[in-house]
Tab-separated table of C-alpha atoms in Angstrom:
chain	number	residue	atom	x	y	z
A	7	UNK	CA	90.741	106.764	124.590
A	8	UNK	CA	93.484	109.069	124.646
A	9	UNK	CA	95.018	107.940	128.311
A	10	UNK	CA	93.924	104.262	127.937
A	11	UNK	CA	96.657	101.654	127.289
A	12	UNK	CA	94.528	99.245	125.521
A	13	UNK	CA	95.920	95.828	125.177
A	14	UNK	CA	95.550	93.719	121.904
A	15	UNK	CA	92.860	91.676	123.521
A	16	UNK	CA	90.795	94.745	124.452
A	17	UNK	CA	91.242	96.167	121.104
A	18	UNK	CA	89.985	93.093	119.601
A	19	UNK	CA	86.942	92.972	121.868
A	20	UNK	CA	86.229	96.633	121.124
A	21	UNK	CA	86.423	95.972	117.366
A	22	UNK	CA	84.016	92.928	117.780
A	23	UNK	CA	81.587	94.968	119.568
A	24	UNK	CA	81.790	97.854	117.121
A	25	UNK	CA	81.253	95.526	114.184
A	26	UNK	CA	78.108	94.036	115.843
A	27	UNK	CA	76.608	97.296	116.268
A	28	UNK	CA	77.332	98.404	112.857
A	29	UNK	CA	75.718	95.213	111.429
A	30	UNK	CA	72.645	95.543	113.763
A	31	UNK	CA	72.385	99.234	112.626
A	32	UNK	CA	72.500	98.064	108.938
A	33	UNK	CA	70.163	95.130	109.564
A	34	UNK	CA	72.732	92.828	108.173
A	35	UNK	CA	73.595	89.450	109.554
A	36	UNK	CA	76.572	87.029	109.013
A	37	UNK	CA	74.497	85.053	107.143
A	38	UNK	CA	74.093	87.924	104.352
A	39	UNK	CA	77.748	87.191	103.821
A	40	UNK	CA	78.706	91.043	103.639
A	41	UNK	CA	82.136	91.817	104.789
A	42	UNK	CA	83.028	94.020	107.727
A	43	UNK	CA	84.880	96.481	105.434
A	44	UNK	CA	81.851	96.939	103.085
A	45	UNK	CA	79.464	97.590	106.103
A	46	UNK	CA	82.118	100.149	107.440
A	47	UNK	CA	82.286	101.754	103.915
A	48	UNK	CA	78.492	102.140	103.950
A	49	UNK	CA	78.594	104.055	107.157
A	50	UNK	CA	81.753	105.861	106.315
A	51	UNK	CA	83.254	104.774	109.586
A	52	UNK	CA	86.895	104.044	110.297
A	53	UNK	CA	87.891	101.148	112.743
A	54	UNK	CA	87.627	101.873	116.300
A	55	UNK	CA	91.265	100.903	116.996
A	56	UNK	CA	92.363	103.293	114.313
A	57	UNK	CA	90.393	106.138	115.958
A	58	UNK	CA	91.861	105.183	119.499
A	59	UNK	CA	95.329	105.351	117.878
A	60	UNK	CA	94.747	108.703	116.433
A	61	UNK	CA	93.274	110.113	119.693
A	62	UNK	CA	96.422	108.887	121.607
A	63	UNK	CA	98.752	110.338	119.040
A	64	UNK	CA	96.958	113.729	118.964
A	65	UNK	CA	97.060	113.948	122.792
A	66	UNK	CA	100.688	112.864	122.662
A	67	UNK	CA	101.432	115.758	120.037
A	68	UNK	CA	99.802	118.236	122.437
A	69	UNK	CA	101.908	116.935	125.400
A	70	UNK	CA	105.162	117.112	123.342
A	71	UNK	CA	104.280	120.617	122.232
A	72	UNK	CA	103.412	121.929	125.793
A	73	UNK	CA	105.699	123.981	127.933
A	74	UNK	CA	108.067	121.972	130.011
A	75	UNK	CA	106.576	123.067	133.406
A	76	UNK	CA	103.129	122.060	132.322
A	77	UNK	CA	101.476	119.307	134.320
A	78	UNK	CA	100.781	116.977	131.454
A	79	UNK	CA	104.513	117.255	130.175
A	80	UNK	CA	105.645	116.456	133.891
A	81	UNK	CA	103.222	113.665	133.983
A	82	UNK	CA	104.451	112.007	130.802
A	83	UNK	CA	107.959	111.934	132.232
A	84	UNK	CA	106.926	110.948	135.797
A	85	UNK	CA	108.857	107.990	137.221
A	86	UNK	CA	107.077	106.491	140.158
A	87	UNK	CA	109.345	105.030	142.597
A	88	UNK	CA	108.890	101.715	144.396
A	89	UNK	CA	108.763	97.937	143.417
A	90	UNK	CA	106.308	96.528	140.697
A	91	UNK	CA	103.951	93.804	141.809
A	92	UNK	CA	104.626	90.212	140.837
A	93	UNK	CA	103.575	88.799	137.601
A	94	UNK	CA	103.498	89.987	133.985
A	95	UNK	CA	103.939	93.720	133.767
A	96	UNK	CA	100.964	95.793	132.916
A	97	UNK	CA	100.575	97.366	129.742
A	98	UNK	CA	101.675	100.928	130.100
A	99	UNK	CA	100.535	104.017	128.168
A	100	UNK	CA	104.014	104.622	126.775
A	101	UNK	CA	104.303	101.122	125.494
A	102	UNK	CA	100.940	101.506	123.580
A	103	UNK	CA	102.319	104.945	122.209
A	104	UNK	CA	105.474	103.361	121.093
A	105	UNK	CA	103.475	100.892	119.083
A	106	UNK	CA	101.246	103.481	117.647
A	107	UNK	CA	104.339	105.571	116.613
A	108	UNK	CA	105.606	102.495	114.833
A	109	UNK	CA	102.376	101.706	113.099
A	110	UNK	CA	102.081	105.178	111.652
A	111	UNK	CA	105.846	105.525	110.889
A	112	UNK	CA	106.444	108.656	112.785
A	113	UNK	CA	108.916	110.073	115.100
A	114	UNK	CA	108.034	112.166	118.102
A	115	UNK	CA	110.321	114.898	116.915
A	116	UNK	CA	107.967	115.547	113.978
A	117	UNK	CA	105.221	116.680	116.553
A	118	UNK	CA	106.603	120.204	116.581
A	119	UNK	CA	105.406	120.358	112.858
A	120	UNK	CA	101.638	120.443	113.497
A	121	UNK	CA	100.757	119.969	109.641
A	122	UNK	CA	103.124	116.931	109.255
A	123	UNK	CA	101.947	115.576	112.423
A	124	UNK	CA	98.215	115.842	111.511
A	125	UNK	CA	98.838	114.340	108.248
A	126	UNK	CA	100.547	111.233	109.610
A	127	UNK	CA	97.949	110.633	112.466
A	128	UNK	CA	94.758	111.166	110.523
A	129	UNK	CA	94.837	107.868	108.901
A	130	UNK	CA	91.527	106.747	110.550
A	131	UNK	CA	89.338	109.658	109.397
A	132	UNK	CA	87.148	108.672	106.430
A	133	UNK	CA	86.817	112.354	105.577
A	134	UNK	CA	90.578	112.715	105.389
A	135	UNK	CA	90.765	109.498	102.977
A	136	UNK	CA	87.982	111.238	100.926
A	137	UNK	CA	89.792	114.486	100.585
A	138	UNK	CA	92.901	112.918	99.745
A	139	UNK	CA	91.314	111.414	96.388
């Protein structure tokens, strides 16, 4: 999940799959008219899309704090030469990451303050929400 540039379509399909599995595990059908959020609360599970975002941002924080000569830092800023193929541009990891940064309202410069970075990206962790109460 850390290095996967998931599109909105893929995220929606993953969310549907996760909800179906939770409903099946709970023994609940759509006919029971129980909301997905209620089932998620029963299990204490955060949405898979939020967990994926958290994993990507956690990895990005590690990468930003890495030494400038590390492989992951070089790979992050690597520019591949050549011509792109015809058609719509593929979803890139950095594009997904910029959307994630906007969603949690954090700037990459804050990655160097680990505690603040952790507080911003751990929105999906149910234990984190429980501890904040």
